[in-house]
Short mmCIF file of C-alpha atoms and ligand atoms in Angstrom, two decimals:
data_model
loop_
_atom_site.label_atom_id
_atom_site.label_comp_id
_atom_site.label_asym_id
_atom_site.label_seq_id
_atom_site.Cartn_x
_atom_site.Cartn_y
_atom_site.Cartn_z
CA MET A 1 119.37 94.79 62.03
CA ARG A 2 118.31 91.42 60.74
CA LEU A 3 119.03 90.24 57.22
CA LEU A 4 118.11 87.32 55.01
CA VAL A 5 120.53 85.86 52.45
CA VAL A 6 119.01 83.69 49.70
CA GLU A 7 121.82 82.19 47.62
CA ASP A 8 122.11 78.60 46.41
CA GLU A 9 125.87 78.38 45.91
CA PRO A 10 127.03 77.11 49.32
CA ASP A 11 130.44 78.83 49.25
CA LEU A 12 129.04 82.18 48.21
CA ASN A 13 126.19 81.82 50.70
CA ARG A 14 128.69 81.23 53.50
CA GLN A 15 130.88 84.16 52.42
CA LEU A 16 127.88 86.49 52.42
CA VAL A 17 126.65 85.26 55.80
CA ASP A 18 130.14 85.55 57.33
CA ALA A 19 130.74 89.06 55.99
CA LEU A 20 127.32 90.34 57.07
CA SER A 21 127.59 88.70 60.49
CA ASP A 22 131.04 90.22 60.94
CA ALA A 23 129.51 93.59 60.11
CA GLY A 24 127.22 93.15 63.11
CA TYR A 25 123.97 92.00 61.54
CA ALA A 26 121.83 89.03 62.55
CA VAL A 27 121.65 86.86 59.44
CA ASP A 28 119.23 84.11 58.42
CA THR A 29 119.93 82.11 55.31
CA ALA A 30 118.21 79.99 52.67
CA LEU A 31 119.73 77.86 49.90
CA ASP A 32 116.69 77.69 47.61
CA GLY A 33 113.85 79.91 46.44
CA GLU A 34 111.06 78.15 48.32
CA GLU A 35 112.68 78.41 51.72
CA GLY A 36 113.81 81.95 50.97
CA HIS A 37 110.29 82.90 49.97
CA PHE A 38 108.84 81.34 53.12
CA LEU A 39 111.28 83.12 55.44
CA GLY A 40 110.81 86.49 53.75
CA ASP A 41 107.06 86.02 53.92
CA THR A 42 106.95 85.21 57.62
CA GLU A 43 109.91 86.93 59.31
CA PRO A 44 110.54 90.68 59.59
CA TYR A 45 113.82 91.41 57.79
CA ASP A 46 115.41 94.83 57.51
CA THR A 47 116.99 93.93 54.17
CA VAL A 48 117.20 90.83 51.95
CA VAL A 49 120.06 89.78 49.65
CA LEU A 50 118.42 87.68 46.94
CA ASP A 51 120.10 85.71 44.18
CA LEU A 52 117.98 85.47 41.03
CA GLY A 53 119.04 82.01 39.78
CA LEU A 54 117.67 79.70 42.49
CA PRO A 55 116.41 76.11 42.60
CA LEU A 56 112.72 75.32 43.36
CA MET A 57 111.58 78.92 42.81
CA ASP A 58 113.47 81.61 40.89
CA GLY A 59 114.38 84.90 42.52
CA ILE A 60 112.08 87.05 40.35
CA SER A 61 109.06 84.92 41.36
CA VAL A 62 110.10 85.05 45.02
CA LEU A 63 110.32 88.84 44.86
CA GLU A 64 107.06 89.27 42.93
CA GLN A 65 105.18 87.16 45.48
CA TRP A 66 106.62 89.09 48.42
CA ARG A 67 105.59 92.38 46.87
CA ARG A 68 102.12 91.06 45.99
CA ASN A 69 101.83 90.02 49.64
CA GLN A 70 102.78 93.53 50.88
CA ARG A 71 106.23 92.42 52.06
CA ASN A 72 107.99 95.74 51.60
CA MET A 73 111.48 95.19 53.04
CA PRO A 74 114.39 96.48 50.95
CA VAL A 75 115.73 93.80 48.55
CA LEU A 76 119.18 93.73 46.96
CA ILE A 77 119.33 91.28 44.05
CA LEU A 78 122.41 89.43 42.80
CA THR A 79 122.53 89.19 39.01
CA ALA A 80 124.86 87.74 36.39
CA ARG A 81 127.18 90.43 34.99
CA ASP A 82 126.20 90.11 31.33
CA ARG A 83 122.45 89.73 31.84
CA TRP A 84 121.18 93.31 31.69
CA SER A 85 117.67 91.99 31.17
CA ASP A 86 117.81 90.31 34.61
CA LYS A 87 118.54 93.64 36.23
CA VAL A 88 115.57 95.25 34.50
CA ALA A 89 113.27 92.35 35.37
CA GLY A 90 114.49 92.38 38.98
CA MET A 91 114.01 96.10 39.46
CA ASP A 92 110.57 95.89 37.84
CA ALA A 93 109.67 93.01 40.17
CA GLY A 94 110.32 95.28 43.15
CA ALA A 95 114.06 95.11 43.87
CA ASP A 96 115.61 98.23 45.40
CA ASP A 97 119.13 97.70 44.14
CA TYR A 98 121.32 95.11 42.42
CA VAL A 99 124.90 93.90 42.41
CA ALA A 100 126.32 91.97 39.46
CA LYS A 101 128.36 88.81 40.08
CA PRO A 102 131.23 88.50 40.66
CA PHE A 103 131.30 91.29 43.21
CA HIS A 104 133.52 92.67 45.94
CA MET A 105 132.06 92.01 49.37
CA GLU A 106 132.65 95.66 50.29
CA GLU A 107 130.14 96.64 47.62
CA ILE A 108 127.50 94.34 49.10
CA LEU A 109 128.16 95.77 52.57
CA ALA A 110 127.91 99.37 51.34
CA ARG A 111 124.68 98.72 49.44
CA VAL A 112 123.16 96.91 52.42
CA ARG A 113 124.06 99.85 54.69
CA ALA A 114 122.41 102.24 52.24
CA LEU A 115 119.24 100.12 52.04
CA LEU A 116 119.05 99.86 55.84
CA ARG A 117 119.39 103.63 56.19
CA ARG A 118 116.83 104.31 53.50
CA GLY A 119 114.51 101.70 54.98
CA ALA A 120 114.58 103.64 58.25
CA GLY A 121 114.18 107.00 56.48
CA HIS A 122 117.77 108.29 56.53
CA ALA A 123 119.77 109.47 53.53
CA SER A 124 123.15 110.18 55.12
CA SER A 125 125.59 107.53 56.33
CA GLU A 126 125.81 109.39 59.65
CA ILE A 127 122.66 109.47 61.73
CA GLU A 128 122.20 111.84 64.67
CA VAL A 129 119.84 111.68 67.60
CA GLY A 130 120.53 114.60 69.92
CA PRO A 131 124.19 114.41 71.04
CA LEU A 132 124.51 110.84 69.68
CA ARG A 133 125.99 110.26 66.27
CA LEU A 134 126.11 106.88 64.54
CA ASP A 135 128.63 106.48 61.73
CA THR A 136 127.19 103.53 59.80
CA ARG A 137 130.33 103.12 57.68
CA ALA A 138 132.71 102.85 60.60
CA SER A 139 130.19 101.14 62.94
CA ARG A 140 131.01 103.79 65.51
CA VAL A 141 128.92 105.82 67.93
CA THR A 142 129.99 109.11 69.45
CA LEU A 143 128.39 111.13 72.22
CA ASP A 144 129.12 114.86 71.95
CA GLY A 145 132.02 113.92 69.67
CA ALA A 146 133.62 111.36 71.99
CA ALA A 147 133.59 107.69 70.98
CA ILE A 148 131.52 105.36 73.17
CA LYS A 149 132.96 101.92 73.77
CA LEU A 150 130.34 99.29 72.96
CA THR A 151 130.36 95.52 72.72
CA SER A 152 129.02 94.08 69.47
CA HIS A 153 125.66 93.26 71.10
CA GLU A 154 125.36 96.73 72.56
CA PHE A 155 126.26 98.26 69.22
CA ARG A 156 123.65 96.21 67.40
CA LEU A 157 120.95 97.32 69.80
CA LEU A 158 121.96 100.97 69.87
CA SER A 159 122.31 101.07 66.09
CA TYR A 160 118.72 99.84 65.71
CA LEU A 161 117.46 102.42 68.21
CA VAL A 162 119.38 105.22 66.46
CA HIS A 163 118.02 104.20 63.04
CA HIS A 164 114.56 104.43 64.62
CA GLY A 165 115.25 107.39 66.91
CA GLY A 166 112.19 109.19 68.23
CA ARG A 167 109.94 106.17 67.70
CA VAL A 168 108.78 103.69 70.31
CA VAL A 169 110.27 100.27 69.57
CA SER A 170 108.77 97.25 71.31
CA ARG A 171 110.78 94.50 72.94
CA THR A 172 109.36 92.05 70.39
CA GLU A 173 110.47 94.27 67.51
CA LEU A 174 113.96 94.45 69.00
CA ILE A 175 114.18 90.69 69.38
CA GLU A 176 112.85 90.12 65.87
CA HIS A 177 115.25 92.59 64.28
CA LEU A 178 118.38 91.95 66.31
CA TYR A 179 118.59 88.18 66.47
CA ASP A 180 118.46 85.38 63.94
CA GLN A 181 115.79 82.70 63.95
CA ASP A 182 117.68 80.42 66.34
CA PHE A 183 117.60 82.98 69.14
CA ASP A 184 115.78 82.07 72.37
CA ARG A 185 112.94 84.57 72.31
CA ASP A 186 111.96 84.07 75.92
CA SER A 187 115.27 85.31 77.24
CA ASN A 188 115.59 88.74 78.83
CA THR A 189 118.72 89.58 76.85
CA VAL A 190 117.20 92.78 75.51
CA GLU A 191 116.51 94.17 79.00
CA VAL A 192 120.05 93.32 80.06
CA PHE A 193 121.58 95.15 77.11
CA ILE A 194 119.25 98.13 77.49
CA GLY A 195 120.47 98.37 81.10
CA ARG A 196 124.09 98.32 79.99
CA LEU A 197 123.52 100.92 77.29
CA ARG A 198 121.79 103.25 79.74
CA LYS A 199 124.95 103.33 81.83
CA LYS A 200 126.86 104.64 78.81
CA LEU A 201 124.32 107.26 77.75
CA PRO A 202 122.86 110.42 79.29
CA ASP A 203 120.04 109.89 81.77
CA GLN A 204 116.64 109.29 80.25
CA MET A 205 117.98 109.10 76.73
CA ILE A 206 116.55 105.61 76.36
CA LYS A 207 113.06 105.98 77.73
CA THR A 208 110.87 103.09 78.78
CA VAL A 209 107.36 103.63 77.48
CA ARG A 210 105.25 101.51 79.77
CA GLY A 211 103.57 98.58 78.05
CA LEU A 212 104.96 99.63 74.65
CA GLY A 213 108.72 99.43 74.69
CA TYR A 214 111.74 101.71 74.44
CA CYS A 215 112.45 104.97 72.74
CA LEU A 216 115.74 106.66 72.02
CA GLU A 217 114.62 110.21 72.62
CA ASP A 218 115.90 113.27 70.86
CA PRO A 219 116.25 115.91 73.60
CA ASN A 220 114.27 118.34 71.46
CA GLY A 221 111.76 115.81 70.25
CA LYS A 222 109.15 113.42 71.44
CA CYS A 223 108.61 109.71 71.14
CA THR A 224 106.01 108.70 68.64
CA GLU A 225 104.31 105.34 68.64
CA1 CA B 1 122.36 80.96 41.83
#
């Protein structure tokens, strides 16, 4: 899952990026509204954390322009604690959730997890595809109840596939959603990690759909494009 953090206070920006990276997400970052707006307008993020008080372009305007431009990714806004009117304006501008400053990082992480699940159409914090179960809170995957040992890269990839289980996901989509903007997009990293994951999963669970991509298949279901 790939996230964007738009926050102009350098320390807070760094804390958010560090915490979200540690949680296994690819994170891009912007320190002002203009750059944040540009990135959100051009890159496919799974969720955005957006401060409202930003230089060059305020957060409400950034959000309004994204929504006007059909950029529909989930957005979590950061508001000042005593400014209830900011929360109302932010939600009306198209935010999905808010956190008031100062906040506990755990709250940001929990709200981001919820937005990512909802964005992929899941309500529960545990997502199942056949015998696979992803616990999004514990960042853990089990197969028929037994934990699977995964590296952080493997987990990131499998987590994305589980969130989108039963749907064909292209290699480009995987690269765009698993790596930050500095990633070398010509590399065959995705194929390598798919190969490693296949060794840890039942045969044919990750299907290759020729010319289209990969699909984590529910044994009872089918892959849809
Ligand atoms: Ca600010």
